[in-house]
PDB file of C-alpha atoms in Angstrom:
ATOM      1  CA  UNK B   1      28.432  14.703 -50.213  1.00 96.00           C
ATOM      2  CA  UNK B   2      28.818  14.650 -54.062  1.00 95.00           C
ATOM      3  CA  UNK B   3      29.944  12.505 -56.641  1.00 96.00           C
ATOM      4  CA  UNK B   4      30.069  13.160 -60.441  1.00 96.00           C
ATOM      5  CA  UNK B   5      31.962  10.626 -62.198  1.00 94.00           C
ATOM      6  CA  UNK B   6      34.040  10.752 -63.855  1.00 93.00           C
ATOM      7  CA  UNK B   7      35.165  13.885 -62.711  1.00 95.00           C
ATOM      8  CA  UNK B   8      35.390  14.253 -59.057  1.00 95.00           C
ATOM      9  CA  UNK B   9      34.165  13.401 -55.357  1.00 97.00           C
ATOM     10  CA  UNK B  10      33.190  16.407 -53.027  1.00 96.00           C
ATOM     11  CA  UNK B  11      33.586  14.861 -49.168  1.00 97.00           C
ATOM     12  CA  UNK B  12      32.207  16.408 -45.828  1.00 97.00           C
ATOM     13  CA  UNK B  13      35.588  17.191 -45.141  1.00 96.00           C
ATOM     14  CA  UNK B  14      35.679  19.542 -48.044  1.00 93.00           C
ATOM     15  CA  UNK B  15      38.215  17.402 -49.465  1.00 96.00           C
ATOM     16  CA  UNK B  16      38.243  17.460 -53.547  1.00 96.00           C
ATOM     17  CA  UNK B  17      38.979  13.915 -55.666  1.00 97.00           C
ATOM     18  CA  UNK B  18      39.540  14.867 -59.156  1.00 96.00           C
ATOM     19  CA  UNK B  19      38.942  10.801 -60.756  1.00 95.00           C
ATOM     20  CA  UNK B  20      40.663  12.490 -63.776  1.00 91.00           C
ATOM     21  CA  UNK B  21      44.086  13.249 -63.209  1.00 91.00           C
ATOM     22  CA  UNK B  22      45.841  16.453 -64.982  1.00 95.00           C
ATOM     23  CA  UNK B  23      49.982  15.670 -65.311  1.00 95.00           C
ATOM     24  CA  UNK B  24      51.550  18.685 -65.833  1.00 96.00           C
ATOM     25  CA  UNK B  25      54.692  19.717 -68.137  1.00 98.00           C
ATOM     26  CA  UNK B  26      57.451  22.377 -68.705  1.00 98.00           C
ATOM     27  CA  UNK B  27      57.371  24.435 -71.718  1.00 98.00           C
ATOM     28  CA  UNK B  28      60.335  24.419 -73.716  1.00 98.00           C
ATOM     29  CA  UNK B  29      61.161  24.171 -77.457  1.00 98.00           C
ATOM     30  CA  UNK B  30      59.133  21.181 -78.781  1.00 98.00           C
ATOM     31  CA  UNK B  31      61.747  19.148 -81.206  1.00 97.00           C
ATOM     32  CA  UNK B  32      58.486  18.286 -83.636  1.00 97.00           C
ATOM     33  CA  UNK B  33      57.073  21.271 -84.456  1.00 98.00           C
ATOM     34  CA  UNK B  34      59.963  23.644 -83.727  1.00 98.00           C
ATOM     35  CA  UNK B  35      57.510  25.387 -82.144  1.00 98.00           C
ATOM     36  CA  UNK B  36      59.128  27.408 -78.475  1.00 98.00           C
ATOM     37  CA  UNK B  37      56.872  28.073 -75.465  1.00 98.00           C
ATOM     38  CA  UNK B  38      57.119  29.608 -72.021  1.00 97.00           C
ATOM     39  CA  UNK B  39      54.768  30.394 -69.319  1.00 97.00           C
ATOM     40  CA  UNK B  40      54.209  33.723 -67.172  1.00 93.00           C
ATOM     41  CA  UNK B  41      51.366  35.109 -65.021  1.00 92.00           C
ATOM     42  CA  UNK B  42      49.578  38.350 -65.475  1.00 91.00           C
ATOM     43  CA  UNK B  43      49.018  39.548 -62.363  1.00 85.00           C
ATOM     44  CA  UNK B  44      51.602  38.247 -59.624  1.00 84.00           C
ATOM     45  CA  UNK B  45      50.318  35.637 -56.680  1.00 80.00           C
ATOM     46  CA  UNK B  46      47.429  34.521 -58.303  1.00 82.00           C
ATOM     47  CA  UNK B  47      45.509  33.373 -62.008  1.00 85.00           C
ATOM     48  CA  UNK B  48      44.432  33.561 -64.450  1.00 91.00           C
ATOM     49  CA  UNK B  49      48.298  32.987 -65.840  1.00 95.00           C
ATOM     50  CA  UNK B  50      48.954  31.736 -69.793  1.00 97.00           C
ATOM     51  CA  UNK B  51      51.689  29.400 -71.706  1.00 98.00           C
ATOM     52  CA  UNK B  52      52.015  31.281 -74.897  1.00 98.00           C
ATOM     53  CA  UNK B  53      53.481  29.539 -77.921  1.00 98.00           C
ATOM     54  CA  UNK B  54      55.674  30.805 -80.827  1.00 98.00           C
ATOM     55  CA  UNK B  55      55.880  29.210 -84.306  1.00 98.00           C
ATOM     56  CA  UNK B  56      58.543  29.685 -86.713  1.00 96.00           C
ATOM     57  CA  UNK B  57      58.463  32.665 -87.755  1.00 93.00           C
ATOM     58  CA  UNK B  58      60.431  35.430 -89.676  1.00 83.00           C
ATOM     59  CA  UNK B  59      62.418  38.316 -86.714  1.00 81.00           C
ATOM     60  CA  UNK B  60      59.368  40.446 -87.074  1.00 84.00           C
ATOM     61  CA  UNK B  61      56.964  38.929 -89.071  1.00 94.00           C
ATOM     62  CA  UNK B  62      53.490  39.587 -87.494  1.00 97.00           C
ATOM     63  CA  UNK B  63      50.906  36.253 -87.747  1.00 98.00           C
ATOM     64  CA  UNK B  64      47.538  35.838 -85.836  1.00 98.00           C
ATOM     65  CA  UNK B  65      47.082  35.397 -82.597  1.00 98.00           C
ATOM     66  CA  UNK B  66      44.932  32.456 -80.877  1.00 98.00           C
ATOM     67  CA  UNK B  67      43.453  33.018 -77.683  1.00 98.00           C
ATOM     68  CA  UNK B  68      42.736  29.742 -76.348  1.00 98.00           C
ATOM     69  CA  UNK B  69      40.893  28.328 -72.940  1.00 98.00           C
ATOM     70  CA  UNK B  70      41.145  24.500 -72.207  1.00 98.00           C
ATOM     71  CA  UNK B  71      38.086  21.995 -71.685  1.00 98.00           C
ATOM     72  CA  UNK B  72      37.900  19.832 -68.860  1.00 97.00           C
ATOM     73  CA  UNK B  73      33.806  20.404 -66.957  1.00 96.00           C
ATOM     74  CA  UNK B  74      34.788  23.698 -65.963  1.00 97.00           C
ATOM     75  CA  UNK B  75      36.742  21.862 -62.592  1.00 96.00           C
ATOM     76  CA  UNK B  76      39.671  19.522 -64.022  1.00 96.00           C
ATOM     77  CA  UNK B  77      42.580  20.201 -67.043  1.00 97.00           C
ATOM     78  CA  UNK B  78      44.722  22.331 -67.106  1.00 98.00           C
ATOM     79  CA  UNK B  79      46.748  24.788 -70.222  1.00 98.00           C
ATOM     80  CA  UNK B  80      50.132  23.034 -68.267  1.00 98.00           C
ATOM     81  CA  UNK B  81      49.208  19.719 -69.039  1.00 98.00           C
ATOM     82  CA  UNK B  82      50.584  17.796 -71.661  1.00 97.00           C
ATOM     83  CA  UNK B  83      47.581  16.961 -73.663  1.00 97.00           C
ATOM     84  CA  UNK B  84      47.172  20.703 -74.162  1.00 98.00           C
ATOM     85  CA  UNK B  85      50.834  21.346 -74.541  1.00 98.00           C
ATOM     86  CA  UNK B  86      51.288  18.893 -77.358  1.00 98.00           C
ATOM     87  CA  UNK B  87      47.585  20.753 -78.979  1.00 98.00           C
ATOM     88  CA  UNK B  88      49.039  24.139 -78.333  1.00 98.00           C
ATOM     89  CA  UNK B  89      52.493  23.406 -80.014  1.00 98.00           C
ATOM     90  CA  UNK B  90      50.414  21.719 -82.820  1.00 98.00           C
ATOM     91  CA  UNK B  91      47.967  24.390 -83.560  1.00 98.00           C
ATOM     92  CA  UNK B  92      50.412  27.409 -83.272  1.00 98.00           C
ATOM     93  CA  UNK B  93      52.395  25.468 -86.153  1.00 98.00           C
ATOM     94  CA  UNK B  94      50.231  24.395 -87.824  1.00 98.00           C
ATOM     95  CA  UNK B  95      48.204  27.650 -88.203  1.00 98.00           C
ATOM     96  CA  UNK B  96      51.392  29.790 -88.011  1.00 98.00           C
ATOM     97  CA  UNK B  97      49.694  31.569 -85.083  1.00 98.00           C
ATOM     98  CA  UNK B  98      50.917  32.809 -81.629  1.00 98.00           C
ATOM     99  CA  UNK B  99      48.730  31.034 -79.353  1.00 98.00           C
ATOM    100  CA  UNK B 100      47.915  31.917 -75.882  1.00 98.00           C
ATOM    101  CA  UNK B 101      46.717  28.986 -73.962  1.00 98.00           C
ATOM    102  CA  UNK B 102      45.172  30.226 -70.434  1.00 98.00           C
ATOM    103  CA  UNK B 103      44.971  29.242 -67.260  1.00 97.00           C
ATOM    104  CA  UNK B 104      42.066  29.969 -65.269  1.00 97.00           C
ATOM    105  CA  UNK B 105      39.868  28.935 -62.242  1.00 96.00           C
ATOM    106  CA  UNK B 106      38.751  25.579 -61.304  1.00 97.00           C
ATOM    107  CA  UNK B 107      35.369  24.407 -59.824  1.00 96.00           C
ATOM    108  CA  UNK B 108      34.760  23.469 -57.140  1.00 96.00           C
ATOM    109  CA  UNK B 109      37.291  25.335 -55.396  1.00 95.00           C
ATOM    110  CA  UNK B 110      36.391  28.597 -57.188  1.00 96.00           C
ATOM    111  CA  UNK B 111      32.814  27.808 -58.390  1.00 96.00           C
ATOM    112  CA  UNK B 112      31.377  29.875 -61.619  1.00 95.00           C
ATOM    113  CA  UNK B 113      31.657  32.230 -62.629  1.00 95.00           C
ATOM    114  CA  UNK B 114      35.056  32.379 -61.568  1.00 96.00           C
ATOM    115  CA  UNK B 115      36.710  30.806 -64.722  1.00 97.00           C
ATOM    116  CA  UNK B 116      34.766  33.572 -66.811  1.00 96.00           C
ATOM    117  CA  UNK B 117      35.970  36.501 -64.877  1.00 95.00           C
ATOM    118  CA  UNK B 118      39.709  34.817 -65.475  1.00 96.00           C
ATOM    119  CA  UNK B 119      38.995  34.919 -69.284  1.00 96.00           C
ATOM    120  CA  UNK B 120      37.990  37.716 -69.374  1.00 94.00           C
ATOM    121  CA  UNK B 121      40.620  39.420 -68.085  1.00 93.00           C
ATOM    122  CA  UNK B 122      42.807  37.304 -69.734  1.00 95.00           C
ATOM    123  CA  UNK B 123      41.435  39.046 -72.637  1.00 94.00           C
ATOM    124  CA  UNK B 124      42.071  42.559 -71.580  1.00 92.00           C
ATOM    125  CA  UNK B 125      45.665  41.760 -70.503  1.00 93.00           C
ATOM    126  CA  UNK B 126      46.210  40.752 -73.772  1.00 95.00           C
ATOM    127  CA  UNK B 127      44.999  43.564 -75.152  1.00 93.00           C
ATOM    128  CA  UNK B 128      47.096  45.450 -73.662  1.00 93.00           C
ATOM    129  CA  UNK B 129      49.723  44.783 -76.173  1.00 95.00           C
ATOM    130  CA  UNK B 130      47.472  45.615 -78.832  1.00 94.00           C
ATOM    131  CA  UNK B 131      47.869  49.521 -77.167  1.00 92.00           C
ATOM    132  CA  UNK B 132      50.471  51.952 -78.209  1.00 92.00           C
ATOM    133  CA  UNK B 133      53.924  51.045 -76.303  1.00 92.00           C
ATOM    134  CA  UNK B 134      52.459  47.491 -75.977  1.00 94.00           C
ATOM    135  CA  UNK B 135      52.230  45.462 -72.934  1.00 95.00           C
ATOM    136  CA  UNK B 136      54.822  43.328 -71.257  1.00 95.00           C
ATOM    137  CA  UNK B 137      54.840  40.113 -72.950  1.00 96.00           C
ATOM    138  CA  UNK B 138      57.554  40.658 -75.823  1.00 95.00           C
ATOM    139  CA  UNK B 139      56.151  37.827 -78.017  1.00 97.00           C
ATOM    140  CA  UNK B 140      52.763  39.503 -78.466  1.00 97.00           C
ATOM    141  CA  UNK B 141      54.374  43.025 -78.981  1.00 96.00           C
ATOM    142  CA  UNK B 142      56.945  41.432 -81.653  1.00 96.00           C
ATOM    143  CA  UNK B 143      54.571  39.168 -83.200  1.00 97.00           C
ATOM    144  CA  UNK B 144      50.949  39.137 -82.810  1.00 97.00           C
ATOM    145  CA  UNK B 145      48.795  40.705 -85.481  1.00 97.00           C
ATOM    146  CA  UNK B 146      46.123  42.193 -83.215  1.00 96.00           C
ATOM    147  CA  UNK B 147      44.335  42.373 -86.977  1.00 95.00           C
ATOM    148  CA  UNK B 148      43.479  38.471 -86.947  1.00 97.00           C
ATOM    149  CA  UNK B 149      42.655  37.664 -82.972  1.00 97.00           C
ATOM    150  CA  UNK B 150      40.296  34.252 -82.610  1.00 98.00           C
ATOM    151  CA  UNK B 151      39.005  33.135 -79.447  1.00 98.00           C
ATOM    152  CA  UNK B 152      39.000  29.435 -79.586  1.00 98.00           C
ATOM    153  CA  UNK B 153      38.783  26.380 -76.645  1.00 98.00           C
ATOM    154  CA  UNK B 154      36.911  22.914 -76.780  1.00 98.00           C
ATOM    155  CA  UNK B 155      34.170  21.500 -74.815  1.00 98.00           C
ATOM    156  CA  UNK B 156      33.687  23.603 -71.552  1.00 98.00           C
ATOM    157  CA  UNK B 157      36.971  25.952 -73.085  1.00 98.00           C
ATOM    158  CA  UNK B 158      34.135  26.406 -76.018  1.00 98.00           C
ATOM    159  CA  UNK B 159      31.555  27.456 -73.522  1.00 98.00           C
ATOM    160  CA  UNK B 160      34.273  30.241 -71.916  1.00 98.00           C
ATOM    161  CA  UNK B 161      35.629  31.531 -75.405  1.00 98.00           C
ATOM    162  CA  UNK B 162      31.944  32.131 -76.580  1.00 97.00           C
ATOM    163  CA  UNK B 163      31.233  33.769 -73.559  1.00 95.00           C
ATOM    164  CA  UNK B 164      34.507  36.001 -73.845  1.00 95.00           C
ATOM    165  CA  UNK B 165      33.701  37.204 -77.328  1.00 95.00           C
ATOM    166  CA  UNK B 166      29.476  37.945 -75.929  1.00 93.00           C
ATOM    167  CA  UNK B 167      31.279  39.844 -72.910  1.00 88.00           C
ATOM    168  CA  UNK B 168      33.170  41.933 -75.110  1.00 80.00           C
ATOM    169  CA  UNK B 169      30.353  43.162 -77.099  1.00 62.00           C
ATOM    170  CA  UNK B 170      28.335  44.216 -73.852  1.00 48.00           C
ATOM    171  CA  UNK B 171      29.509  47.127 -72.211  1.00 44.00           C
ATOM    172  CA  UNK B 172      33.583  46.489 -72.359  1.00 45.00           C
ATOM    173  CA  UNK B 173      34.037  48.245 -75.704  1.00 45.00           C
ATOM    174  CA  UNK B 174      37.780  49.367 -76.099  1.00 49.00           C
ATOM    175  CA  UNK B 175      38.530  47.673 -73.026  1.00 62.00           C
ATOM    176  CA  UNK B 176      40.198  45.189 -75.079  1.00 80.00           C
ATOM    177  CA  UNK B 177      42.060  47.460 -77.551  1.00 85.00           C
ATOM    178  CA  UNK B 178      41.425  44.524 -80.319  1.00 92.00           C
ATOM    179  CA  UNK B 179      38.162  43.019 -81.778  1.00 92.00           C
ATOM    180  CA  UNK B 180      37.965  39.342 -82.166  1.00 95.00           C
ATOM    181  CA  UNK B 181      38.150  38.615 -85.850  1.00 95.00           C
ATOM    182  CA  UNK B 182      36.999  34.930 -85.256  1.00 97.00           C
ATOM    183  CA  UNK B 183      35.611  31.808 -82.930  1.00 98.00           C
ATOM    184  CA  UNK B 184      36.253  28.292 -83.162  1.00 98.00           C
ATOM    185  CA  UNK B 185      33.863  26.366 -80.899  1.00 98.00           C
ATOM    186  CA  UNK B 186      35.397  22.724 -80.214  1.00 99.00           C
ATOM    187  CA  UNK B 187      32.626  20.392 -79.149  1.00 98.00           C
ATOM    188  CA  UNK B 188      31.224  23.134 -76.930  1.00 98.00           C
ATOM    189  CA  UNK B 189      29.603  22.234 -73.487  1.00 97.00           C
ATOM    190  CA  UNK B 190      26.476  23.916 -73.227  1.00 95.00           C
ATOM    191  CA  UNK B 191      23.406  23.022 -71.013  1.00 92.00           C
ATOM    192  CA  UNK B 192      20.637  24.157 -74.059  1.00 92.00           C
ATOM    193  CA  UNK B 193      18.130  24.087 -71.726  1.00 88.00           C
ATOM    194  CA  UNK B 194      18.827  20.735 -70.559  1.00 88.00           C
ATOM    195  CA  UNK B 195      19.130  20.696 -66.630  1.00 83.00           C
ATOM    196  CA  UNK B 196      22.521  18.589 -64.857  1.00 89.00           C
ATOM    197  CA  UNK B 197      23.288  17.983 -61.373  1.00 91.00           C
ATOM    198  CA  UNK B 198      26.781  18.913 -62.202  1.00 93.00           C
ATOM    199  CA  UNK B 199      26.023  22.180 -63.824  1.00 91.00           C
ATOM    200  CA  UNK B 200      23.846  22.969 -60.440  1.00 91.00           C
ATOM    201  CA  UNK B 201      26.643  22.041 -58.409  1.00 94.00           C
ATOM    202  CA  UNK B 202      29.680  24.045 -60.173  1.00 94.00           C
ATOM    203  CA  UNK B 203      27.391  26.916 -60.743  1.00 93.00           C
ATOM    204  CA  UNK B 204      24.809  27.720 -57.978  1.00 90.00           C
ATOM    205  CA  UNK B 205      23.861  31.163 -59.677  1.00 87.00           C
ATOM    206  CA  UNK B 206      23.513  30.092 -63.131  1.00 85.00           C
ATOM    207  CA  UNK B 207      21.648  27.040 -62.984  1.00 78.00           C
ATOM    208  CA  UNK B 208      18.308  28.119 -64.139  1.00 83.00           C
ATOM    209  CA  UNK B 209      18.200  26.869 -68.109  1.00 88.00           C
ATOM    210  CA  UNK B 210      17.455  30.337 -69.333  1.00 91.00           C
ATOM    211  CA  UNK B 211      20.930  31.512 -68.218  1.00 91.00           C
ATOM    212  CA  UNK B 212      22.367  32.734 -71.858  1.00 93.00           C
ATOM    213  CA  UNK B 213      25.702  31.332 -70.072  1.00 92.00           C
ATOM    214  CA  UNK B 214      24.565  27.433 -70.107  1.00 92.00           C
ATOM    215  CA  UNK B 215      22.204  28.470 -73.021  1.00 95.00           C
ATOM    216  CA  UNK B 216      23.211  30.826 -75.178  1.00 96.00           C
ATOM    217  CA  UNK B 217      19.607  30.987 -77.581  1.00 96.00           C
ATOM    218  CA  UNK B 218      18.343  31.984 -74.019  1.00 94.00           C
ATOM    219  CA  UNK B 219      19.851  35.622 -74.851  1.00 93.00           C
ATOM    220  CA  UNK B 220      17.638  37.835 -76.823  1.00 93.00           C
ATOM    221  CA  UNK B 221      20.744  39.629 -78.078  1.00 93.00           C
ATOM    222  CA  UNK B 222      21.958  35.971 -79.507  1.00 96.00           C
ATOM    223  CA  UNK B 223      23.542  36.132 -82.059  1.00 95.00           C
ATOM    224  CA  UNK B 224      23.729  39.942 -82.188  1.00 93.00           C
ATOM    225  CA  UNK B 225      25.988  39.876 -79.116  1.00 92.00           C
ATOM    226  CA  UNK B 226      28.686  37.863 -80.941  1.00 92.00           C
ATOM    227  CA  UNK B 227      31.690  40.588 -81.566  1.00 88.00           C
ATOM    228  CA  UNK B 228      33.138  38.307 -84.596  1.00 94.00           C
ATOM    229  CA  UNK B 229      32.732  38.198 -88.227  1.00 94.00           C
ATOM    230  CA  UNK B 230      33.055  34.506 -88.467  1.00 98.00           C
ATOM    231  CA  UNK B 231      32.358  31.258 -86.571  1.00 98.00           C
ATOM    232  CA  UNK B 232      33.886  27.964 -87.026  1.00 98.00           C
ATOM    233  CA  UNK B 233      31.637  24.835 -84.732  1.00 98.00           C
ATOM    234  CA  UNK B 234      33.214  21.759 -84.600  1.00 98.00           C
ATOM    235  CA  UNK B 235      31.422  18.552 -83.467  1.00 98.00           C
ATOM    236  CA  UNK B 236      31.910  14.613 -83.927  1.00 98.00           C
ATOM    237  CA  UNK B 237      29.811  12.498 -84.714  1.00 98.00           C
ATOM    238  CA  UNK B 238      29.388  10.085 -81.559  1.00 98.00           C
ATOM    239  CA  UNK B 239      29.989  12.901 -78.948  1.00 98.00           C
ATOM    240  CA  UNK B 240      27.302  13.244 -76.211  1.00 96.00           C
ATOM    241  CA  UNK B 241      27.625  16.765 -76.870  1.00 96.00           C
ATOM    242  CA  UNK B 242      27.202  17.241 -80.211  1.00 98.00           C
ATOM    243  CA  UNK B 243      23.424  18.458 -80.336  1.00 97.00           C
ATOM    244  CA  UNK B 244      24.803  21.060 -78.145  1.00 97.00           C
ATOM    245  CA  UNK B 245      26.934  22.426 -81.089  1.00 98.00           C
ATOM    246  CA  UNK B 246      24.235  21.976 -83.421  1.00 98.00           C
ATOM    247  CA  UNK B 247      21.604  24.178 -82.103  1.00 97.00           C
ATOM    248  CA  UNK B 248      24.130  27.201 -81.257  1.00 98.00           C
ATOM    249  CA  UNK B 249      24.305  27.033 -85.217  1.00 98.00           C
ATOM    250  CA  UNK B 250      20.603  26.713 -86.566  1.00 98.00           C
ATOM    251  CA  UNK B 251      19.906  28.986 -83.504  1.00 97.00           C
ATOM    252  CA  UNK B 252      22.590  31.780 -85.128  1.00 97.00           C
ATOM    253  CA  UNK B 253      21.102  30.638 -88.848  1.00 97.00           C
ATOM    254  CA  UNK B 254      17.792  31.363 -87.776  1.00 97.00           C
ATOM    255  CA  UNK B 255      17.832  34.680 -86.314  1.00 96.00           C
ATOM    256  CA  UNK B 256      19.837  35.689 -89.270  1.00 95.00           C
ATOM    257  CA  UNK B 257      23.710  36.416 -87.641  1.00 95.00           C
ATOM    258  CA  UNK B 258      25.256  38.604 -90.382  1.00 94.00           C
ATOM    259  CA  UNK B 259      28.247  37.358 -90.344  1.00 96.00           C
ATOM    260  CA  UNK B 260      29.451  34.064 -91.115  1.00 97.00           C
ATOM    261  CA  UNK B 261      29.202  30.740 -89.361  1.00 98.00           C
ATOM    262  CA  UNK B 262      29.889  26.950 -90.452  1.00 98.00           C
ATOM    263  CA  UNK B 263      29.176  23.817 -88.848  1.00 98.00           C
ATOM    264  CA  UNK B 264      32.187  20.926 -89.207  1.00 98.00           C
ATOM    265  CA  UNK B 265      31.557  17.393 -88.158  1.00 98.00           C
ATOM    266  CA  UNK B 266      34.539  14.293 -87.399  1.00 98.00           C
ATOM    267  CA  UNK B 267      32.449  11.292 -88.477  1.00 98.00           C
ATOM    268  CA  UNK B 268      32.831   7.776 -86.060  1.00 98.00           C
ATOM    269  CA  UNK B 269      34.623  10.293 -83.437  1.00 98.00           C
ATOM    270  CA  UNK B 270      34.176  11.015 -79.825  1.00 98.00           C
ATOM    271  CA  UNK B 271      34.671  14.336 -77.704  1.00 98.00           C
ATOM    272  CA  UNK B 272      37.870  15.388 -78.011  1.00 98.00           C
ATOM    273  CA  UNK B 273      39.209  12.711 -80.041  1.00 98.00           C
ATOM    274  CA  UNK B 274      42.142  15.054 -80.801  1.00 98.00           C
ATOM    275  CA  UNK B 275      43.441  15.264 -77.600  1.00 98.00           C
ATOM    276  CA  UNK B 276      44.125  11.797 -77.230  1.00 95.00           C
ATOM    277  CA  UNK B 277      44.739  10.580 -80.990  1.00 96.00           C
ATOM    278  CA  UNK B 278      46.334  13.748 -82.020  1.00 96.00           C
ATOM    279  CA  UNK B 279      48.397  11.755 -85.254  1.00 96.00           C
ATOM    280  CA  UNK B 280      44.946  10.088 -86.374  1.00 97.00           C
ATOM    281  CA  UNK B 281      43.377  10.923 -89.837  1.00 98.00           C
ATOM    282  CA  UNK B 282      40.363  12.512 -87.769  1.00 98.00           C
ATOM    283  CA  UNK B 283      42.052  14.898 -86.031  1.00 98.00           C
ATOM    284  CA  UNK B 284      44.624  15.811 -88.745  1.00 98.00           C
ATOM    285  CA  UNK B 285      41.407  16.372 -90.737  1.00 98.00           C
ATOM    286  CA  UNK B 286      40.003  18.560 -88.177  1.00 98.00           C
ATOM    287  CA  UNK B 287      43.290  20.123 -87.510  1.00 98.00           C
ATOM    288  CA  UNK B 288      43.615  21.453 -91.155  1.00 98.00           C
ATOM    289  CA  UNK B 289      39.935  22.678 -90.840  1.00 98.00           C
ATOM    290  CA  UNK B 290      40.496  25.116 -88.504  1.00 98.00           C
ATOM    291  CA  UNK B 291      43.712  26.108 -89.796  1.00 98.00           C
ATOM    292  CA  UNK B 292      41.728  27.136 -93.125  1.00 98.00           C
ATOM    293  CA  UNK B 293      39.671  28.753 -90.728  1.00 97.00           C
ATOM    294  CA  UNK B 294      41.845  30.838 -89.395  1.00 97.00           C
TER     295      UNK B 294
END
């Protein structure tokens, strides 16, 4: 009844075909980076659930903390798999950060905005540790400077972490007990405008091209609605998606953002290079970016 390659088959049935396969791996202590992880769920039965990851770090040393949603269309990918295991254990050394990678809702199964509502309360569980007696993950009590929080996430990850940090400023104030500090938008997926059979599909209610959460321009409150002092975009050069990234930032330029926002680009590169040529010069280059970012 639907096809989208190269992401996945819808049948009468119901039946799902992902084309792109997700393998999934344990978390563990990775013997490169030194870097430990482990997984847990926040609420019992049921996502969103995280893999957090801890660098090196000093008994009580307190470092910033990465919130961090995967790409994948919004219906494929996962924060288990090991192309976002080997990023996570990367970043969080790199950076010196404690990351939280989350898991969240997949289309078509759960169709948006389900992966948004995950997020976001991702976002307050997390900030639950930012609270007075803290929450229940002892990592994020122990080590997370709720000081320097950054949303981050590439491609359709992008598209949820911007939406996260909008969400926050509208009517949820305190409800996080933290402010984001920063976003790092990684080859974000947004419509712009633009119209796509598989943005209909995966999103019934939000498929007009005014909806601020395909377009974000579309919101009058853009950028005003951004609860972060800085932005970090991140495009490459021969990514389908890169005009995407580059109107969210003469967009923000133009209506005059006060706080601070920079465009990066990874020339000869495709989307999500990183992912799949994490030792390259390109995404070593683009890896020490946003760790001076952050």
């Amino acid at each position: 009844t639907h096809d989208f390659p190269p992401y996945l088959r819808v049948y009468s049935s119901g039946r799902v075909e992902r084309l792109k396969k997700t393998d999934f791996v344990p978390p563990g202590e990775d013997p490169d980076t030194g870097v430990v992880s482990r997984d847990a769920v926040i609420s019992p039965g049921k996502l969103p659930s995280y893999r957090v990851f801890l660098p090196k770090i000093e008994n009580h040393e307190k470092v910033p903390l990465i919130i961090y949603f995967h790409g994948g269309a919004f219906c494929f990918q996962s924060a288990f798999s090991s192309e976002y295991t080997k990023f996570g254990n990367r970043l969080a050394a790199a950076a010196r950060s404690v990351v939280v990678s989350v898991e969240y809702r997949l289309a078509p199964e759960h169709l948006l905005p389900a992966c948004y509502h995950d997020a976001f309360e991702a976002a307050k569980w997390v900030g639950l540790h930012a609270l007075p007696g803290g929450g229940p993950d002892p990592w994020l009590n122990d080590h997370a400077d709720f000081a320097r929080v950054i949303a981050s996430g590439d491609s359709a990850g992008a598209n949820i972490a911007h939406h996260v940090v909008t969400r926050s400023k509208n009517g949820s104030d305190g409800a996080f007990g933290f402010e984001f500090s920063g976003l790092i938008l990684i080859h974000p997926y947004f419509g712009m405008g633009q119209r796509s059979l598989l943005w209909d599909y995966l999103f019934p209610e939000g498929a007009a091209t005014s909806d601020p959460r395909q377009n974000p321009p579309a919101d009058n409150d853009f950028p005003a609605n951004l609860r972060c002092d800085r932005i970090l975009i991140c495009t490459a050069e021969l990514d389908s998606l890169r005009e995407k990234g580059e109107i969210y930032f003469r967009s923000a330029k133009e209506r005059q953002w006060s706080g601070e926002i920079e465009l990066f680009e990874s020339p000869g590169e495709s989307h999500v290079f990183h992912l799949f040529d994490p030792s390259g010069d390109a995404a070593v280059s683009l890896m020490n970016h946003i760790v001076g970012f952050i």
